[in-house]
XYZ file of C-alpha atoms in Angstrom:
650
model
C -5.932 14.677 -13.440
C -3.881 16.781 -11.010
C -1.123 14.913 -10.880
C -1.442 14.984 -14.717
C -0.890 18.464 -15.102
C 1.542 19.056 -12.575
C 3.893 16.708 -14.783
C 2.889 18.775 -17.814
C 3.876 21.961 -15.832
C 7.056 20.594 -14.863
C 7.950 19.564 -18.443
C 6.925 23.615 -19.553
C 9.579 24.348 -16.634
C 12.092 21.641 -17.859
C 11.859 22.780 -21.702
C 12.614 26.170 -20.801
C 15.389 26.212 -18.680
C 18.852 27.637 -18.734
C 20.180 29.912 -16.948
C 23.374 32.495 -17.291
C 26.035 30.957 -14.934
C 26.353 27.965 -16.955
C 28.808 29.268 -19.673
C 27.539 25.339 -21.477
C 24.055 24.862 -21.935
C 21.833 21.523 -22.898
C 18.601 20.983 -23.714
C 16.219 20.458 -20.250
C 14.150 17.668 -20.098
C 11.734 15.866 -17.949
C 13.709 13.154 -15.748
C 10.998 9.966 -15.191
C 8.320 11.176 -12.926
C 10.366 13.533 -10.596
C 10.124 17.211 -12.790
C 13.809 16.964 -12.388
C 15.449 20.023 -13.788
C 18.275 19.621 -16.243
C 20.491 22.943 -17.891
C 20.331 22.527 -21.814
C 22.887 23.619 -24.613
C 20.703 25.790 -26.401
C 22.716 29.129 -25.845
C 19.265 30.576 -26.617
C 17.702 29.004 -23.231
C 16.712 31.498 -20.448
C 15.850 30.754 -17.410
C 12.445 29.169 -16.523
C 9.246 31.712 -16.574
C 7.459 32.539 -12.791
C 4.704 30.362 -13.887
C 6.679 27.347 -14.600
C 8.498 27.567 -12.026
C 5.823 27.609 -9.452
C 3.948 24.841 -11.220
C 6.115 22.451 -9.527
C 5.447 20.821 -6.678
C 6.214 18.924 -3.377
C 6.633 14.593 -4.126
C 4.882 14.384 -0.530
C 1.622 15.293 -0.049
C 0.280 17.897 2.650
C 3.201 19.938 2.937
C 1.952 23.839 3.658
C 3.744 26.144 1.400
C 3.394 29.588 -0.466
C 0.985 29.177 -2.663
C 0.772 32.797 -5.372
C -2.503 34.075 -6.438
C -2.602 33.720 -10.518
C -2.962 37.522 -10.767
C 0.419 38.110 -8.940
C 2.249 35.647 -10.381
C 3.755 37.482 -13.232
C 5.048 40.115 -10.199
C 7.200 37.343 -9.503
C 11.237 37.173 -10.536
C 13.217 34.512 -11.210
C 16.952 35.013 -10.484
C 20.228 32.809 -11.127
C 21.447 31.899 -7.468
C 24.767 30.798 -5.917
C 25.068 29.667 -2.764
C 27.744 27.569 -0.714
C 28.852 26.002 -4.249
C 25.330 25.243 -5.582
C 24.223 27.154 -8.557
C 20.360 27.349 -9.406
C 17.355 29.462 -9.332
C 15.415 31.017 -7.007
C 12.145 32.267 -7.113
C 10.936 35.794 -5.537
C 7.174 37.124 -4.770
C 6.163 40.454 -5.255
C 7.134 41.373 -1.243
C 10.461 40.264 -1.674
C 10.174 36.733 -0.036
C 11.828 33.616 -1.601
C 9.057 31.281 -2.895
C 11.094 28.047 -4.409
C 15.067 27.574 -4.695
C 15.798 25.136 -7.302
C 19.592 23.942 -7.026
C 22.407 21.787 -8.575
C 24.917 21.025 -5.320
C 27.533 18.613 -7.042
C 27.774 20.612 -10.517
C 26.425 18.085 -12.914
C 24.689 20.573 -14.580
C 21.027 19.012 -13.118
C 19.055 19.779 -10.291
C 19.011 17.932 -7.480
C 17.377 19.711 -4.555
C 13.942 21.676 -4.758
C 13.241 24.103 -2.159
C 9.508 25.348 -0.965
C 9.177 28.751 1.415
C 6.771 30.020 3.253
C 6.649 33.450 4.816
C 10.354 33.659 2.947
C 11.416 30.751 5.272
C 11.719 27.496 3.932
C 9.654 24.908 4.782
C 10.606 21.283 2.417
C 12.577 20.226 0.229
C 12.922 17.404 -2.409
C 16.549 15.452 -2.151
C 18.163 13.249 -4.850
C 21.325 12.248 -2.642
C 23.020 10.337 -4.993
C 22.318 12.312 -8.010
C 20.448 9.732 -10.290
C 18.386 12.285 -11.059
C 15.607 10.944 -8.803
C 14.378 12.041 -4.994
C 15.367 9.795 -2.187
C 15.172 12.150 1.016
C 12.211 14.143 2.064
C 13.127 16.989 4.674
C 10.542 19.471 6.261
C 11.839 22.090 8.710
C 11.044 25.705 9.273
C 7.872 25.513 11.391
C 7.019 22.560 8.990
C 8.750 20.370 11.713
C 11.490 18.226 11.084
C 10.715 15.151 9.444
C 13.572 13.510 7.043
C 11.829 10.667 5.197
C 14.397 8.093 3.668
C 12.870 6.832 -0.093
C 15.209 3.576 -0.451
C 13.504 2.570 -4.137
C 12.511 5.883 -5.114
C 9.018 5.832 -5.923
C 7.904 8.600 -4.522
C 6.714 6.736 -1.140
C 8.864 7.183 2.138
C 9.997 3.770 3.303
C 11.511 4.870 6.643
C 12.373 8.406 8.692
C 15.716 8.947 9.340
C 14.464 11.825 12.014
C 11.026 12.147 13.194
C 9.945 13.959 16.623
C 7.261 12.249 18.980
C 4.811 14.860 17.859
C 4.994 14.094 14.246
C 4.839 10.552 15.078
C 0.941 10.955 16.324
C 0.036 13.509 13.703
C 1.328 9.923 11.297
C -0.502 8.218 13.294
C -3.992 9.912 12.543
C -3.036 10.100 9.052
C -2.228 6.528 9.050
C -5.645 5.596 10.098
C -7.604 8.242 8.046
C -6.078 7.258 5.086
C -5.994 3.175 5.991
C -2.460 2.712 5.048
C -1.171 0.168 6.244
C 2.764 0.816 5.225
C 2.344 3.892 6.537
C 1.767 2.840 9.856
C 4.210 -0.089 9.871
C 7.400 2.697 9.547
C 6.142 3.985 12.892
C 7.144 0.972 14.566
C 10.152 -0.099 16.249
C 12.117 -2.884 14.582
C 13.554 -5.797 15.460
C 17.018 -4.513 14.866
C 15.848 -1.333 16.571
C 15.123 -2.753 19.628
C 18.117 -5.207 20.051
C 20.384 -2.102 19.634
C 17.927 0.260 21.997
C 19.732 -2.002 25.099
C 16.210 -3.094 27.085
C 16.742 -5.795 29.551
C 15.613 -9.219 28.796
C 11.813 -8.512 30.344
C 11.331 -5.115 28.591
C 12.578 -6.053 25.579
C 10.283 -9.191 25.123
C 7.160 -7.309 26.227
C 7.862 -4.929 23.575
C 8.228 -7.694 21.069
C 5.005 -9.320 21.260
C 3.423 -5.940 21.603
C 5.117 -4.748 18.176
C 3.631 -8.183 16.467
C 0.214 -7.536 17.777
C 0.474 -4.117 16.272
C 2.064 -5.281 12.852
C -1.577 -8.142 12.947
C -3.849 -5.528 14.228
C -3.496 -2.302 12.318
C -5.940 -3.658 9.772
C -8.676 -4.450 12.343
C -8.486 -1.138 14.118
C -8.490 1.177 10.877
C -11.675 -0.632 9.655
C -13.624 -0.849 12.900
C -13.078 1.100 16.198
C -9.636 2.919 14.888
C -11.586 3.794 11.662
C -11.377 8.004 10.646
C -12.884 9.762 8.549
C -9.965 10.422 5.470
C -10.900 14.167 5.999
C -9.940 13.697 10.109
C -7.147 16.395 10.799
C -4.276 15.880 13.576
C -4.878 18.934 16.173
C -2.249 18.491 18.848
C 0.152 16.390 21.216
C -0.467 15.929 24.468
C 1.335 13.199 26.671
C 2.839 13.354 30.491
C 6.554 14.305 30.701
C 9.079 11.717 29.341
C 10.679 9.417 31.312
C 13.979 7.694 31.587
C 14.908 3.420 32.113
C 17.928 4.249 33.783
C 20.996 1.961 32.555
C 21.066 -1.378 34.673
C 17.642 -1.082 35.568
C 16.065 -4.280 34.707
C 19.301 -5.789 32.632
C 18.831 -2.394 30.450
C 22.429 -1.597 29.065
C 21.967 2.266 28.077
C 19.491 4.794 29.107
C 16.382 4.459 27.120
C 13.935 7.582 26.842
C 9.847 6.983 26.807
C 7.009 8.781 26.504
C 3.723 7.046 28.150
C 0.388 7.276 27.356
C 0.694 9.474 24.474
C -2.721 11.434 23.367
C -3.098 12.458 19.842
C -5.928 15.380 19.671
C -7.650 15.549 16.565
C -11.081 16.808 14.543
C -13.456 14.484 12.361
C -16.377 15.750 11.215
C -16.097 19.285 13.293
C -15.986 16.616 16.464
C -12.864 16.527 18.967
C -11.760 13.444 19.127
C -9.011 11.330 21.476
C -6.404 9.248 19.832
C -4.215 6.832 22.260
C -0.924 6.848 20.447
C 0.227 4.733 23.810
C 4.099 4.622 24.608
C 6.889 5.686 22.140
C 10.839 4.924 22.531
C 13.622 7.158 21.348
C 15.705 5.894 18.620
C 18.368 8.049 17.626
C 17.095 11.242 16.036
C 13.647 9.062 15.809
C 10.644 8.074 17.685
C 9.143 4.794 17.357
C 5.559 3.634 18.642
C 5.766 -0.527 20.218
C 2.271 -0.789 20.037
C -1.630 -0.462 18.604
C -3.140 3.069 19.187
C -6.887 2.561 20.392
C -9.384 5.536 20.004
C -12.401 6.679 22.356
C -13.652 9.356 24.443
C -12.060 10.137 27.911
C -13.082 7.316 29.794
C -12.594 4.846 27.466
C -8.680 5.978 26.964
C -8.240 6.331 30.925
C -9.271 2.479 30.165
C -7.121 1.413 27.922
C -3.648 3.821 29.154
C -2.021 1.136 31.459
C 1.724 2.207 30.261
C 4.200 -0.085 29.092
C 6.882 0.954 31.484
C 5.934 2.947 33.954
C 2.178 2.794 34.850
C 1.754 -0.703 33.365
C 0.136 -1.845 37.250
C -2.588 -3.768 37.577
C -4.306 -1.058 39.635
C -4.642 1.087 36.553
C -6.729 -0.903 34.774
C -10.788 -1.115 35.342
C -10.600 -5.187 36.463
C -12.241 -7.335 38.665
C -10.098 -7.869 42.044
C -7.518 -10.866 40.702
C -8.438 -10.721 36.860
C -4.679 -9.234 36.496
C -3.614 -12.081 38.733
C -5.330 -14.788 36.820
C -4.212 -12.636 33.339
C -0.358 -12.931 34.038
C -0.969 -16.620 34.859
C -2.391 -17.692 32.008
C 0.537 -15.642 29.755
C 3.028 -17.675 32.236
C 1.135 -21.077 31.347
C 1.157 -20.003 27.652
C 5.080 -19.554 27.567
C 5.288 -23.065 29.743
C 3.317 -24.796 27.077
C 5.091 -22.968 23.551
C 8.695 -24.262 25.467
C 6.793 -28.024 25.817
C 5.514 -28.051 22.359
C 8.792 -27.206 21.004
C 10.554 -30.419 22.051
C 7.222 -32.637 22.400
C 6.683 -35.582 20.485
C 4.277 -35.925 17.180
C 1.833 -38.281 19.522
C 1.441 -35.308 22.282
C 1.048 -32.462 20.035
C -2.819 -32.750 19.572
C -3.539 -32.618 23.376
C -0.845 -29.724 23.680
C -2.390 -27.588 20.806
C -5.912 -28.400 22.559
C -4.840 -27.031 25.577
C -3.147 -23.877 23.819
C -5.949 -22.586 22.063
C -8.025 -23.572 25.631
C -5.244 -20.799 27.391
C -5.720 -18.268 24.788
C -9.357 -18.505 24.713
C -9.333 -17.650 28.709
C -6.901 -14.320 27.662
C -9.830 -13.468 25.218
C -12.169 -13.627 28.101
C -9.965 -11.798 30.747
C -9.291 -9.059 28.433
C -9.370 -5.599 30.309
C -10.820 -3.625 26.790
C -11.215 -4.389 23.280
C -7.738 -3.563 21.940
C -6.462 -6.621 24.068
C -9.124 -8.749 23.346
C -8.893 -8.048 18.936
C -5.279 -9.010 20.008
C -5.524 -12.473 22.089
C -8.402 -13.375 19.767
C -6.588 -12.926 16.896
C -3.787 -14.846 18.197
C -6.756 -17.907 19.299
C -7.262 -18.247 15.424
C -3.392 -18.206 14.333
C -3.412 -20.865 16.852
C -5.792 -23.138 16.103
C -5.393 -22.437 12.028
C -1.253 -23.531 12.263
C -1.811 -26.446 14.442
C -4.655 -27.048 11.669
C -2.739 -26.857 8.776
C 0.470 -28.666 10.551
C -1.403 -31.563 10.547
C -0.968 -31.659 14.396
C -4.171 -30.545 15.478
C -6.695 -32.817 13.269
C -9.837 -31.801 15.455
C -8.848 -27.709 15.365
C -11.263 -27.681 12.156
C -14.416 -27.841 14.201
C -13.013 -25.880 16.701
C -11.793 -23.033 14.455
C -15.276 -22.574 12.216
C -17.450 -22.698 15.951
C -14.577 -19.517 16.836
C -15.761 -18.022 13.422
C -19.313 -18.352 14.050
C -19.327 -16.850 17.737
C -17.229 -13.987 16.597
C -19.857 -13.498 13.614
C -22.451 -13.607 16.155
C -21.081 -11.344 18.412
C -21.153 -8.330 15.846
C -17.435 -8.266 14.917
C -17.347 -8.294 11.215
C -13.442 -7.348 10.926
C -12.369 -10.157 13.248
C -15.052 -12.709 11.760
C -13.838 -12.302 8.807
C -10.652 -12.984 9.857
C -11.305 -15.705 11.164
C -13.890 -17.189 8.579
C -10.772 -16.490 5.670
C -8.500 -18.806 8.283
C -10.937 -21.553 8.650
C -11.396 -21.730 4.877
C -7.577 -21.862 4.094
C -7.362 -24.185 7.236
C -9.929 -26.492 5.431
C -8.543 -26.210 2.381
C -5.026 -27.533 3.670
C -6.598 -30.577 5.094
C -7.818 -31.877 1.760
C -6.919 -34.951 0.081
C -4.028 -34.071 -2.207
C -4.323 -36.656 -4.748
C -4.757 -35.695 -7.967
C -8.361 -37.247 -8.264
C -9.695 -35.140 -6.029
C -7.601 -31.688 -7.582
C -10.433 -30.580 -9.140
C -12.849 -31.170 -6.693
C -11.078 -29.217 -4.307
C -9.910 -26.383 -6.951
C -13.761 -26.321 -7.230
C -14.603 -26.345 -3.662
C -11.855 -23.390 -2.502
C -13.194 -20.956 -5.469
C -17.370 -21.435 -4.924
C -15.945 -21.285 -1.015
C -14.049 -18.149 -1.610
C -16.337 -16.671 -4.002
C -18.929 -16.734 -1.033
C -16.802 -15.229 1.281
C -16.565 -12.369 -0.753
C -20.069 -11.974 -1.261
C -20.771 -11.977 2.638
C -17.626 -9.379 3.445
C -17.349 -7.796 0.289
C -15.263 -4.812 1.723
C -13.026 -6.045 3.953
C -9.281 -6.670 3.562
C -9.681 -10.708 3.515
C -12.288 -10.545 0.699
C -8.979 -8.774 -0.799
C -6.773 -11.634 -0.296
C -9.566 -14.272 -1.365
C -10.147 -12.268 -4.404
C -6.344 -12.172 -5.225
C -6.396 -15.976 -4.960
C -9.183 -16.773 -7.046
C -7.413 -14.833 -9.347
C -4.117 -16.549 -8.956
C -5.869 -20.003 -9.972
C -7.693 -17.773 -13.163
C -3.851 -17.349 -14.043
C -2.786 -21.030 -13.342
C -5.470 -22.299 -15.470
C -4.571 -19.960 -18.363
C -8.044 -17.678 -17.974
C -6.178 -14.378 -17.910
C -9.237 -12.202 -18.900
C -11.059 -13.785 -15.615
C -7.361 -12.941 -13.599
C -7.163 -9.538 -14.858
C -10.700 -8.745 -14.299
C -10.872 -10.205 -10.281
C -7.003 -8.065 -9.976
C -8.935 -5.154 -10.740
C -11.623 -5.387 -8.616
C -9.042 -5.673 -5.631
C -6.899 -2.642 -7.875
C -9.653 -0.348 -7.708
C -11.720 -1.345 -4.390
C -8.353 -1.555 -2.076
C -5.698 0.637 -3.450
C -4.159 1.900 -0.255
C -3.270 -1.695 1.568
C -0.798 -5.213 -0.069
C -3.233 -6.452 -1.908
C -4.061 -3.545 -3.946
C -0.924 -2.544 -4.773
C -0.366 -6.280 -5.793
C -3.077 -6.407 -7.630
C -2.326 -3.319 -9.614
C 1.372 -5.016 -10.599
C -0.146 -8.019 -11.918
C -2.246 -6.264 -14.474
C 0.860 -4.205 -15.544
C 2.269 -8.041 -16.162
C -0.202 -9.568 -17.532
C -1.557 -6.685 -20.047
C 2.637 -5.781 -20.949
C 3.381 -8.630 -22.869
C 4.302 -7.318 -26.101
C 5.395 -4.285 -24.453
C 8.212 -2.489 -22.856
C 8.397 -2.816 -19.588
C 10.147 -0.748 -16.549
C 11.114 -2.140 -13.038
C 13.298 0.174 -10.363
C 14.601 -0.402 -6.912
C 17.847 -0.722 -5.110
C 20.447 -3.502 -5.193
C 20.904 -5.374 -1.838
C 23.952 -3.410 -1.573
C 22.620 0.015 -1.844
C 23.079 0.581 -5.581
C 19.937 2.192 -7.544
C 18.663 -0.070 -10.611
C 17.060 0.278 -13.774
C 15.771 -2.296 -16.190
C 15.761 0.912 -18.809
C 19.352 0.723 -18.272
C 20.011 -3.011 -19.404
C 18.607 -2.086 -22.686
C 20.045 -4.105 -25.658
C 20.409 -7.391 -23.801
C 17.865 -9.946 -23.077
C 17.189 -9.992 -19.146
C 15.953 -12.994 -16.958
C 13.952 -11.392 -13.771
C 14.606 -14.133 -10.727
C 12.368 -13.580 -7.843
C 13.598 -15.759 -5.204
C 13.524 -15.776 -1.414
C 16.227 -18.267 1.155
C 13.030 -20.369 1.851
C 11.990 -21.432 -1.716
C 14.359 -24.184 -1.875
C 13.218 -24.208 -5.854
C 14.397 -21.276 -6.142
C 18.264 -21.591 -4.850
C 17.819 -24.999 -7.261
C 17.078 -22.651 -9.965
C 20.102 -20.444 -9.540
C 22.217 -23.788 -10.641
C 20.342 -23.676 -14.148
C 20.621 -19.740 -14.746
C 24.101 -19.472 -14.457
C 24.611 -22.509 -16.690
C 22.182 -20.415 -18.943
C 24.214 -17.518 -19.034
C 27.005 -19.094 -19.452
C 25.410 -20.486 -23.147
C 23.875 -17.135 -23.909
C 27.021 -15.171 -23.283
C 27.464 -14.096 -27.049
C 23.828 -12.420 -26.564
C 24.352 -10.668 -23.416
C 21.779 -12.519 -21.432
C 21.632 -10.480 -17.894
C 20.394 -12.161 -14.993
C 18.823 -10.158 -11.828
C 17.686 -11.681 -8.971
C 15.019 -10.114 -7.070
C 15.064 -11.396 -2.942
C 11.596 -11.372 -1.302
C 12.707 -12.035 2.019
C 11.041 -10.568 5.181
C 14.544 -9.820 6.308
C 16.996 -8.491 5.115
C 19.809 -10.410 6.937
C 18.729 -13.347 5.955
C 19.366 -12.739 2.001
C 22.619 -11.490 2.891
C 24.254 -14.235 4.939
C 22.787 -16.280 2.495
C 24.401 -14.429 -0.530
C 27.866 -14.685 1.477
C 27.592 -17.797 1.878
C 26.932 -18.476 -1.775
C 28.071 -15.686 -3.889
C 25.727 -15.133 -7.049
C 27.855 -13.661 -9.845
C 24.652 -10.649 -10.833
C 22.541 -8.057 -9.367
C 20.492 -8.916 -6.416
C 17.356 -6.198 -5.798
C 15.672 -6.000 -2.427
C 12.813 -3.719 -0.730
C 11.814 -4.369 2.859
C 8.233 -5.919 3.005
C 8.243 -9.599 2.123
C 6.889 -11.518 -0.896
C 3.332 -9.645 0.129
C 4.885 -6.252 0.967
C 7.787 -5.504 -1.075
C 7.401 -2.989 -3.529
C 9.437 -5.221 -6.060
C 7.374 -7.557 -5.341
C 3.826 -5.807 -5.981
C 5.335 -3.901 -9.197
C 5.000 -7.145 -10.950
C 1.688 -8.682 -8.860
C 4.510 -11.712 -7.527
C 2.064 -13.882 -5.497
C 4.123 -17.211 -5.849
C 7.575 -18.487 -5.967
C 10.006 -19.392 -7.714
C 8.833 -16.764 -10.341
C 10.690 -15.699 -13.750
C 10.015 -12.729 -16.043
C 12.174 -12.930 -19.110
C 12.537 -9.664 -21.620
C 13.945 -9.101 -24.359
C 17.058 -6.891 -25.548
C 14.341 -4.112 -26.168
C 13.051 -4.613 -22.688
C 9.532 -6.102 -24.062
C 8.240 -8.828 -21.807
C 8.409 -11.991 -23.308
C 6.942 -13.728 -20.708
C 6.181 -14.154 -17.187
C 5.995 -16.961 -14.945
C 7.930 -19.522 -16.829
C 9.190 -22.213 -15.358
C 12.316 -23.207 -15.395
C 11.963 -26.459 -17.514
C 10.719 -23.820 -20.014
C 13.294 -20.797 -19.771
C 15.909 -22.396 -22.318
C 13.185 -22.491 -24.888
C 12.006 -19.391 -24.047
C 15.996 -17.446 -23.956
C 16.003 -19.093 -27.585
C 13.011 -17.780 -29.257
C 14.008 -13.839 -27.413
C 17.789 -14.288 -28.683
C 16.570 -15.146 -32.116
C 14.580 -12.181 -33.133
């Protein structure tokens, strides 16, 4: 309802503007979701009223600005402004401080950078950098701090911070964790590319590696169980020892790399202090960047867990028995002996090599010093045993994997047990008979089997994912009403993690046939994209990803396709799903594809083009219509021709 009326207030601000130092005026109007400003051609228009103008407000949430009491807001003035070549407004309270600056910096004639004060200083602002008319950089400063958040698809979501100080990188934290957001969390962390350029030797740099994946697997486990905050919890303060340097050449390092260990994040739930272990952070440019999972306790329990990654990372530090960190480094050593042997093993030794993997992990879940490390090697026991499971290598990991379940179960973990119970059952499911007698018994066996599992962990993150299948199979069998119904259940009981968002998409899909539809993001080569725009010409949406070999089959048939629907201006736009980026793009160079190629970071389960639609499967194919109506979605491509004809024909 809030967010409702702020978009009506912007519109009352966009409808009325004008302003005298445009000697051309047009008619304002409300740019998609942003309160953009525009200058209209009514030589009547004025500029916008003190109440309009302070109706609008920050895309980000939490920022602390000057807020006017509604019985001094008519005190206020709003003047025409020119400043360095920008030409805008600017809004004064009754003391004579500046309130909101609202300015056009390339002389368009639209605004493109909104301005908040407090205490006349100011505080944020809202960017559009390329001048599309929507935000794409998020910049507090003043004693706001100095955060610039980078919004690559412009949705109104930061994707990654272009600056970011090691302070505002634990307050992120906390809010991460309060709020259980998951993609908020994962921009705190260093990434691969990161970390190659950030010159670690060899040793560092593989440490930090493996703690970054643990991190990426066990954000989900901490913010529901011990990491779990209150959404009202509220960052208090920074505390952490005095950075340190790794000195160029020490260890194979090839540049001076700046750390901060054992980083404390102070903060309040409830009216109770509280102790957040941020852990170690990196510098990165004009960024900091956490390499590993935050744990959260009282004193003791942090003193615990705060063995540094760099500097204090000694055995002594850590509350074990005399030669547990002994035994611990020789298991790890035994682990990477055994992942080089499996690599070049033969099929008949793989089933005695697996056994004795998940037998080496099982000891790290033992010898783990505290429970962060021990959600972590645990974790990595039931990856273990469920991909040698559903390899086909490891025949007798079934067993093995559902006694795992059961223990963890037993032992009072719910987050991890359900982890593990969702593996097992996917695990189980893979070792099925395929043939197509038994399809329906084992359709029938994986939903009862699922449906159960969300009964017995109705609220955790896997009964998400199970919930999302079982509604994938509604589609495939042509029940939408079921599909829609199970998507919103995951919509509306997990709207802040994947799955949510995912599920959200796919009733936007499935309920917009018939109806326009709208689809924005960037191009892999940083250009911004519209569907809006392609308006007046049928359009084929191609999700597709470098491993979908169906896919880069399909991309044979839809350029012969638009080659025969030329005349009626078919438009073809692939959308990649690929974790990384890199890969789509050597890929592309290798073999040039003559139309648009979209991308968002994030995967088939993360990206945002990805979730707008609910894409759980590939190849996938949306096809609209030269009035941008969805025709379909899904189609195969034995079915597109058909499907081009009937749009091209209306």
């Amino acid at each position: 309802m809030k967010d409702r009326q702020n978009r009506l207030n912007q519109s009352a601000v966009i409808k009325a503007v004008g302003g005298g130092f445009w000697k051309v005026h047009r008619v304002a109007k409300l740019v998609a979701g942003l309160g953009a400003i525009a200058l209209g051609t009514s030589a009547m228009a004025a500029n916008p009223t003190a109440k309009q103008a302070l109706g609008l407000k920050p895309v980000q949430p939490g920022v602390q600005y000057a807020i006017v009491a509604a019985d001094e807001v008519e005190q206020c003035q709003v003047v025409d402004v020119s400043e360095e070549g920008a030409k805008g407004w600017l809004v004064i309270g009754p003391d004579g401080n500046r309130l909101r600056r609202f300015l056009d910096t390339n002389n368009d004639q639209r605004i493109d950078r909104w301005s908040y004060f407090q205490y006349g200083v100011e505080v944020y602002r809202d960017v559009d950098s390329n001048y599309d008319e929507k935000a794409d950089r998020y910049c507090w400063m003043g004693s706001q701090g100095i955060r610039v958040g980078i919004d690559t698809d412009q949705n109104g979501k930061i994707d990654r911070w272009e600056r970011i100080s090691a302070e505002e990188v634990s307050a992120e934290v906390v809010g991460a964790l309060a709020a259980n957001d998951s993609s908020r969390f994962m921009r705190l962390l260093i990434t691969a590319d990161e970390l190659k350029r950030l010159g670690l030797g060899k040793e560092h740099a593989e440490k930090v590696a493996q703690s970054v994946q643990q991190a990426r697997t066990g954000f989900a486990g901490l913010a529901s169980g011990a990491g779990k905050l209150q959404p009202n919890a509220k960052w208090l303060q920074f505390a952490a020892p005095s950075p340190g340097v790794i000195p160029a050449g020490e260890g194979g390092a090839t540049s001076d790399v700046i750390v901060y260990e054992n980083v404390i994040a102070m903060l309040e739930e409830q009216g109770q202090s509280k102790e957040l272990l941020v852990g170690t952070m990196v510098r990165v440019n004009d960024t900091w960047k956490l390499i590993g999972l935050p744990a959260v306790g009282n004193g003791e329990q942090l003193a615990n867990a705060s063995a540094g990654m760099f500097f204090s990372a000694s055995a002594a530090s850590l509350p074990t028995p005399s030669g547990a960190a002994d035994g611990l480094q020789e298991a790890v050593e035994q682990l990477e002996e055994l992942d080089q042997k499996m690599a070049t093993a033969p099929a008949a030794q793989k089933a005695e090599l697996h056994a004795e993997r998940a037998k080496l992990v099982a000891s790290l879940v033992r010898q783990s010093a505290n429970e962060q490390d021990r959600e972590s090697w645990t974790r990595q026991l039931v990856d273990t045993l469920s991909v040698a499971i559903q390899s086909g290598e490891y025949p007798g990991g079934l067993k093995q994997l559902q006694a795992v379940a059961k223990q963890i179960d037993a032992d009072g973990r719910p987050t991890m047990a359900a982890y593990a119970q969702y593996q097992a059952i996917q695990s189980e499911y893979a070792t099925r008979p395929a043939a197509e007698e038994n399809f329906a018994e084992g359709q029938k066996w994986l939903t009862d089997t699922l449906t159960a599992f969300v009964k017995q962990y109705p609220k955790s993150q896997y009964a998400a994912q199970a919930m999302m299948q079982l509604a994938l199979n509604k589609e495939f069998q042509g029940s939408e009403k079921d599909a829609v119904a199970l998507y919103r259940q995951v919509a509306t009981g997990f709207p802040n993690i994947d799955a949510g968002r995912k599920a959200k998409g796919a009733i936007y899909r499935m309920e917009s046939v018939g109806r326009q539809v709208e689809l924005a993001g960037t191009t892999i080569d940083g250009k911004s994209f519209k569907l809006s725009a392609l308006r007046g010409r049928p359009v084929v949406l191609h999700y597709w990803a470098t491993w979908c070999d169906q896919c880069l089959h399909d991309v044979k048939l839809l350029d012969r396709l638009k080659a025969r629907y030329k005349n009626a201006g078919l438009t073809i736009i692939g959308v990649n799903v690929d974790s990384n980026r890199a890969d789509a793009q050597a890929y592309l160079k290798a073999n040039p594809v003559p139309w648009p190629q979209l991308y968002a970071e994030g995967g088939l389960e993360g990206s945002p083009l990805s979730q707008a639609f609910g894409v759980q499967t590939l190849p996938n194919m949306l096809l609209i219509d030269a009035k941008g109506v969805l025709v379909g979605h899904g189609i195969r491509a034995s079915a597109l021709d058909g499907a081009i004809d009937g749009a091209t024909r209306k």
